[in-house]
Amino acid sequence: MWQIYTLTCLIIAVNGCDIPPRMWCDSLETAKQCQVVEQCAKSVWKVNEVSPEPVKLTLYMESLCPDCKNFIKEQLFPVWAQLSNIIDLELVPYGNAMERKKGDMWEFDCQHGKEECIGNLIETCAIHISNNVTRWFPFIHCIEIAEDLPKASAIRCAQMYKIDYSAVQKCMASDKGNLLEHQMALKTNALSPPHKYVPWVTLNGVHTESMEKEAESNLLKLVCDTYKGPTPKACSQLEDLESLSRCYRD
Ligand SMILES: *[C@@H]1O[C@H](CO)[C@@H](O)[C@H](O)[C@H]1NC(C)=O
């Protein structure tokens, strides 16, 4: 009885599938009719595939701070170069600066003087203009590892990384550029807890002292540990390295 029932259903199902294969997965109904629900779910609807969120990494910094330069050079840039597809990077060049409103414009006082304010503004404008981390981060890295002042290195770095420097300069001299830098101030001042130093890192919006220490000493591991998605190659290599650096007993 049961066998006959199953067989009948199967025949009805197969007969019921007079839909061209390309339309089988158009709806749950069509997929049911053609008995391909599981296949559609897996390969077309991708129901089991949660797309993992990238790690949101924000660096609060200022252009001439030696520790920021060092952090970008030793940790952030090399790690981003390996893991850019799982890092959603944001840079906030303002740091320990202060601002006040004068007329319609904002005036900035930077910890390392006027040249630092210029550097912050160059970086802020470049981020805004290129609007593509793959372009602006190598440019900013180039400025931050340079020995000379941002206003000089930026020209060289812009050529190297195809940043439209005349657009950057235009931005720097405009109300828009002034407002963009003010937004960096607002972002920095909105930190909770407030920053005590720079570089100041947040991961997915969170800052703790221990996390900051790890960011400054082993950012690769920190990002790998924070990421919930499938292990990227650079992270699995890290695990190999860790096991190699231990002396196991026999
Ligand atoms: C960002 O810039 C890179 C490097 O120039 C380029 O390959 C990529 O297509 C750009 N991405 C977008 C979304 O424009």
Short mmCIF file of C-alpha atoms and ligand atoms in Angstrom, two decimals:
data_model
loop_
_atom_site.label_atom_id
_atom_site.label_comp_id
_atom_site.label_asym_id
_atom_site.label_seq_id
_atom_site.Cartn_x
_atom_site.Cartn_y
_atom_site.Cartn_z
CA MET A 1 0.00 0.00 0.00
CA TRP A 2 2.70 2.40 1.13
CA GLN A 3 4.90 1.55 -1.85
CA ILE A 4 2.08 2.18 -4.24
CA TYR A 5 1.38 5.48 -2.57
CA THR A 6 5.01 6.59 -2.86
CA LEU A 7 5.24 5.48 -6.42
CA THR A 8 2.08 7.36 -7.31
CA CYS A 9 3.43 10.51 -5.72
CA LEU A 10 6.66 10.17 -7.60
CA ILE A 11 4.88 9.79 -10.89
CA ILE A 12 2.66 12.77 -10.15
CA ALA A 13 5.72 14.76 -9.14
CA VAL A 14 7.70 13.88 -12.23
CA ASN A 15 4.69 14.41 -14.40
CA GLY A 16 3.99 17.67 -12.59
CA CYS A 17 7.37 19.00 -13.57
CA ASP A 18 6.77 20.39 -17.01
CA ILE A 19 8.86 23.42 -16.25
CA PRO A 20 12.13 24.06 -18.09
CA PRO A 21 15.10 23.38 -15.79
CA ARG A 22 16.23 27.00 -15.73
CA MET A 23 12.99 27.88 -13.93
CA TRP A 24 12.97 25.06 -11.38
CA CYS A 25 14.37 27.23 -8.64
CA ASP A 26 12.18 30.25 -9.37
CA SER A 27 9.96 29.55 -6.41
CA LEU A 28 9.44 27.03 -3.64
CA GLU A 29 6.40 25.74 -5.56
CA THR A 30 8.27 25.06 -8.78
CA ALA A 31 11.12 23.47 -6.87
CA LYS A 32 8.68 21.21 -4.99
CA GLN A 33 6.98 20.21 -8.21
CA CYS A 34 10.28 19.20 -9.71
CA GLN A 35 11.67 17.73 -6.49
CA VAL A 36 14.71 19.93 -6.43
CA VAL A 37 14.08 21.89 -3.23
CA GLU A 38 17.29 20.74 -1.61
CA GLN A 39 19.42 21.45 -4.67
CA CYS A 40 17.86 24.89 -5.15
CA ALA A 41 18.37 25.72 -1.49
CA LYS A 42 22.01 24.78 -1.65
CA SER A 43 23.14 26.19 -4.97
CA VAL A 44 20.67 28.93 -5.90
CA TRP A 45 18.95 30.27 -2.79
CA LYS A 46 22.02 29.66 -0.64
CA VAL A 47 19.94 29.40 2.52
CA ASN A 48 22.69 27.81 4.57
CA GLU A 49 25.27 30.35 3.59
CA VAL A 50 25.37 33.12 6.13
CA SER A 51 27.58 35.73 4.59
CA PRO A 52 29.96 36.54 7.41
CA GLU A 53 30.35 40.17 8.36
CA PRO A 54 33.83 41.58 7.81
CA VAL A 55 35.68 42.80 10.86
CA LYS A 56 35.07 46.52 11.22
CA LEU A 57 38.44 48.00 12.14
CA THR A 58 38.64 51.71 12.89
CA LEU A 59 41.90 53.48 13.57
CA TYR A 60 41.77 56.85 15.31
CA MET A 61 45.08 58.52 14.57
CA GLU A 62 46.90 61.73 13.73
CA SER A 63 49.28 62.14 10.83
CA LEU A 64 52.55 62.95 12.63
CA CYS A 65 52.23 60.81 15.74
CA PRO A 66 55.26 58.48 15.76
CA ASP A 67 53.32 55.61 17.36
CA CYS A 68 50.57 55.90 14.74
CA LYS A 69 53.16 55.81 11.99
CA ASN A 70 54.72 52.77 13.56
CA PHE A 71 51.39 51.00 14.01
CA ILE A 72 50.42 51.60 10.38
CA LYS A 73 53.82 50.46 9.16
CA GLU A 74 54.31 47.39 11.35
CA GLN A 75 50.76 46.13 11.89
CA LEU A 76 47.87 47.70 10.06
CA PHE A 77 49.18 47.88 6.53
CA PRO A 78 50.76 44.40 6.35
CA VAL A 79 47.71 42.81 7.99
CA TRP A 80 45.29 44.69 5.75
CA ALA A 81 47.34 43.65 2.72
CA GLN A 82 46.75 40.01 3.65
CA LEU A 83 43.19 40.27 4.93
CA SER A 84 41.62 43.19 3.08
CA ASN A 85 38.67 41.04 2.04
CA ILE A 86 37.63 40.44 5.66
CA ILE A 87 38.51 43.88 7.04
CA ASP A 88 36.20 46.85 6.72
CA LEU A 89 38.79 49.55 7.37
CA GLU A 90 38.08 53.08 8.52
CA LEU A 91 40.69 55.72 9.30
CA VAL A 92 39.86 58.78 11.37
CA PRO A 93 42.73 61.26 11.05
CA TYR A 94 42.17 63.71 13.91
CA GLY A 95 43.49 62.13 17.10
CA ASN A 96 44.39 64.48 19.92
CA ALA A 97 43.56 67.60 17.95
CA MET A 98 41.11 70.23 19.13
CA GLU A 99 38.66 72.28 17.16
CA ARG A 100 36.71 75.47 17.57
CA LYS A 101 34.31 77.27 15.34
CA LYS A 102 35.33 80.58 13.86
CA GLY A 103 32.63 82.13 11.70
CA ASP A 104 31.37 79.41 9.41
CA MET A 105 34.58 77.43 9.52
CA TRP A 106 36.24 75.05 11.94
CA GLU A 107 39.76 75.73 13.15
CA PHE A 108 41.96 72.91 14.26
CA ASP A 109 44.82 72.72 16.71
CA CYS A 110 46.91 69.63 16.26
CA GLN A 111 49.17 67.96 18.80
CA HIS A 112 52.19 68.03 16.48
CA GLY A 113 51.46 71.45 15.03
CA LYS A 114 50.20 72.90 11.79
CA GLU A 115 51.89 70.34 9.56
CA GLU A 116 49.98 67.58 11.32
CA CYS A 117 46.69 69.38 10.64
CA ILE A 118 47.68 69.55 6.97
CA GLY A 119 48.47 65.83 6.99
CA ASN A 120 45.13 65.00 8.64
CA LEU A 121 43.28 67.05 6.06
CA ILE A 122 45.17 65.51 3.12
CA GLU A 123 44.23 62.06 4.38
CA THR A 124 40.64 62.99 5.13
CA CYS A 125 40.20 64.49 1.68
CA ALA A 126 41.89 61.55 -0.06
CA ILE A 127 39.58 59.09 1.70
CA HIS A 128 36.58 61.12 0.61
CA ILE A 129 37.69 61.66 -2.98
CA SER A 130 38.89 58.17 -3.83
CA ASN A 131 36.15 56.52 -1.77
CA ASN A 132 37.94 53.20 -2.28
CA VAL A 133 40.11 51.75 0.46
CA THR A 134 42.27 49.91 -2.10
CA ARG A 135 43.33 53.31 -3.37
CA TRP A 136 43.41 55.53 -0.30
CA PHE A 137 45.07 53.17 2.15
CA PRO A 138 48.28 52.57 0.18
CA PHE A 139 48.41 56.36 -0.35
CA ILE A 140 48.04 57.10 3.37
CA HIS A 141 50.48 54.33 4.28
CA CYS A 142 52.97 55.94 1.89
CA ILE A 143 52.58 59.30 3.68
CA GLU A 144 52.83 57.73 7.12
CA ILE A 145 56.05 55.83 6.44
CA ALA A 146 57.66 58.88 4.80
CA GLU A 147 60.45 60.81 6.51
CA ASP A 148 59.34 64.17 5.14
CA LEU A 149 56.22 66.17 5.97
CA PRO A 150 52.83 65.07 4.61
CA LYS A 151 52.52 68.12 2.36
CA ALA A 152 55.67 66.97 0.54
CA SER A 153 55.28 63.19 0.67
CA ALA A 154 51.63 63.38 -0.40
CA ILE A 155 52.57 64.71 -3.84
CA ARG A 156 54.99 61.84 -4.39
CA CYS A 157 52.59 59.26 -2.92
CA ALA A 158 49.66 60.51 -4.99
CA GLN A 159 51.64 59.95 -8.17
CA MET A 160 52.65 56.52 -7.01
CA TYR A 161 49.14 55.41 -6.08
CA LYS A 162 47.16 57.29 -8.72
CA ILE A 163 45.37 59.64 -6.39
CA ASP A 164 44.14 62.81 -8.08
CA TYR A 165 46.16 65.27 -6.00
CA SER A 166 44.71 68.41 -7.54
CA ALA A 167 41.28 67.16 -6.39
CA VAL A 168 42.75 66.59 -2.92
CA GLN A 169 44.13 70.13 -2.84
CA LYS A 170 40.84 71.53 -4.02
CA CYS A 171 39.06 69.62 -1.25
CA MET A 172 41.56 70.91 1.32
CA ALA A 173 40.86 74.52 0.41
CA SER A 174 37.09 74.12 0.35
CA ASP A 175 34.28 74.36 2.89
CA LYS A 176 33.59 70.73 2.13
CA GLY A 177 37.10 69.72 3.24
CA ASN A 178 36.69 71.77 6.41
CA LEU A 179 33.41 70.02 7.12
CA LEU A 180 34.91 66.58 6.44
CA GLU A 181 37.67 67.23 8.98
CA HIS A 182 35.04 68.44 11.44
CA GLN A 183 33.28 65.10 10.96
CA MET A 184 36.52 63.36 11.91
CA ALA A 185 36.53 65.46 15.08
CA LEU A 186 32.93 64.48 15.82
CA LYS A 187 33.68 60.78 15.29
CA THR A 188 36.69 60.99 17.58
CA ASN A 189 34.83 62.92 20.25
CA ALA A 190 31.96 60.42 20.14
CA LEU A 191 34.23 57.55 21.23
CA SER A 192 33.05 55.67 24.27
CA PRO A 193 35.17 55.26 26.29
CA PRO A 194 36.87 58.46 25.10
CA HIS A 195 40.32 57.89 23.65
CA LYS A 196 43.29 58.48 25.95
CA TYR A 197 45.99 58.19 23.29
CA VAL A 198 46.52 57.40 19.63
CA PRO A 199 46.78 55.04 17.85
CA TRP A 200 43.37 54.03 19.23
CA VAL A 201 41.77 50.98 17.63
CA THR A 202 38.18 49.82 17.75
CA LEU A 203 37.10 46.41 16.49
CA ASN A 204 33.42 46.24 15.59
CA GLY A 205 33.04 49.48 17.51
CA VAL A 206 34.63 48.17 20.71
CA HIS A 207 37.85 49.24 22.40
CA THR A 208 39.48 47.59 25.38
CA GLU A 209 42.96 48.01 26.75
CA SER A 210 43.89 44.35 26.24
CA MET A 211 42.52 44.42 22.69
CA GLU A 212 44.58 47.51 21.95
CA LYS A 213 47.70 45.79 23.24
CA GLU A 214 47.08 42.82 21.01
CA ALA A 215 46.35 45.11 18.04
CA GLU A 216 49.72 46.77 18.52
CA SER A 217 51.64 43.51 18.98
CA ASN A 218 49.79 40.95 16.83
CA LEU A 219 46.98 42.48 14.81
CA LEU A 220 46.87 39.50 12.46
CA LYS A 221 45.89 37.16 15.27
CA LEU A 222 43.39 39.64 16.68
CA VAL A 223 41.59 40.05 13.36
CA CYS A 224 41.67 36.30 12.70
CA ASP A 225 40.22 35.57 16.15
CA THR A 226 37.50 38.19 15.69
CA TYR A 227 36.38 37.04 12.25
CA LYS A 228 33.44 34.61 12.33
CA GLY A 229 33.59 33.42 8.73
CA PRO A 230 35.58 30.62 7.11
CA THR A 231 39.26 30.80 8.02
CA PRO A 232 41.19 32.86 5.46
CA LYS A 233 44.53 31.49 4.32
CA ALA A 234 46.58 34.06 6.23
CA CYS A 235 44.80 32.98 9.40
CA SER A 236 45.35 29.25 8.94
CA GLN A 237 49.00 29.93 8.21
CA LEU A 238 49.09 31.81 11.49
CA GLU A 239 47.89 28.69 13.30
CA ASP A 240 50.68 26.70 11.64
CA LEU A 241 53.23 29.25 12.72
CA GLU A 242 51.95 29.16 16.26
CA SER A 243 52.27 25.41 16.50
CA LEU A 244 55.75 25.56 14.98
CA SER A 245 56.96 28.03 17.56
CA ARG A 246 56.28 25.67 20.45
CA CYS A 247 58.41 22.85 21.79
CA TYR A 248 56.14 19.87 22.08
CA ARG A 249 57.07 16.96 24.37
CA ASP A 250 57.49 13.58 22.76
C1 LIG B 1 39.14 50.28 -6.11
O1 LIG B 1 40.44 50.50 -6.57
C2 LIG B 1 41.08 49.33 -7.05
C3 LIG B 1 42.53 49.68 -7.33
O2 LIG B 1 42.66 50.75 -8.18
C4 LIG B 1 40.33 48.79 -8.24
O3 LIG B 1 40.95 47.62 -8.71
C5 LIG B 1 38.90 48.49 -7.83
O4 LIG B 1 38.15 48.10 -8.95
C6 LIG B 1 38.25 49.72 -7.19
N1 LIG B 1 36.95 49.35 -6.64
C7 LIG B 1 35.86 50.02 -6.89
C8 LIG B 1 34.62 49.54 -6.25
O5 LIG B 1 35.85 51.00 -7.63
#
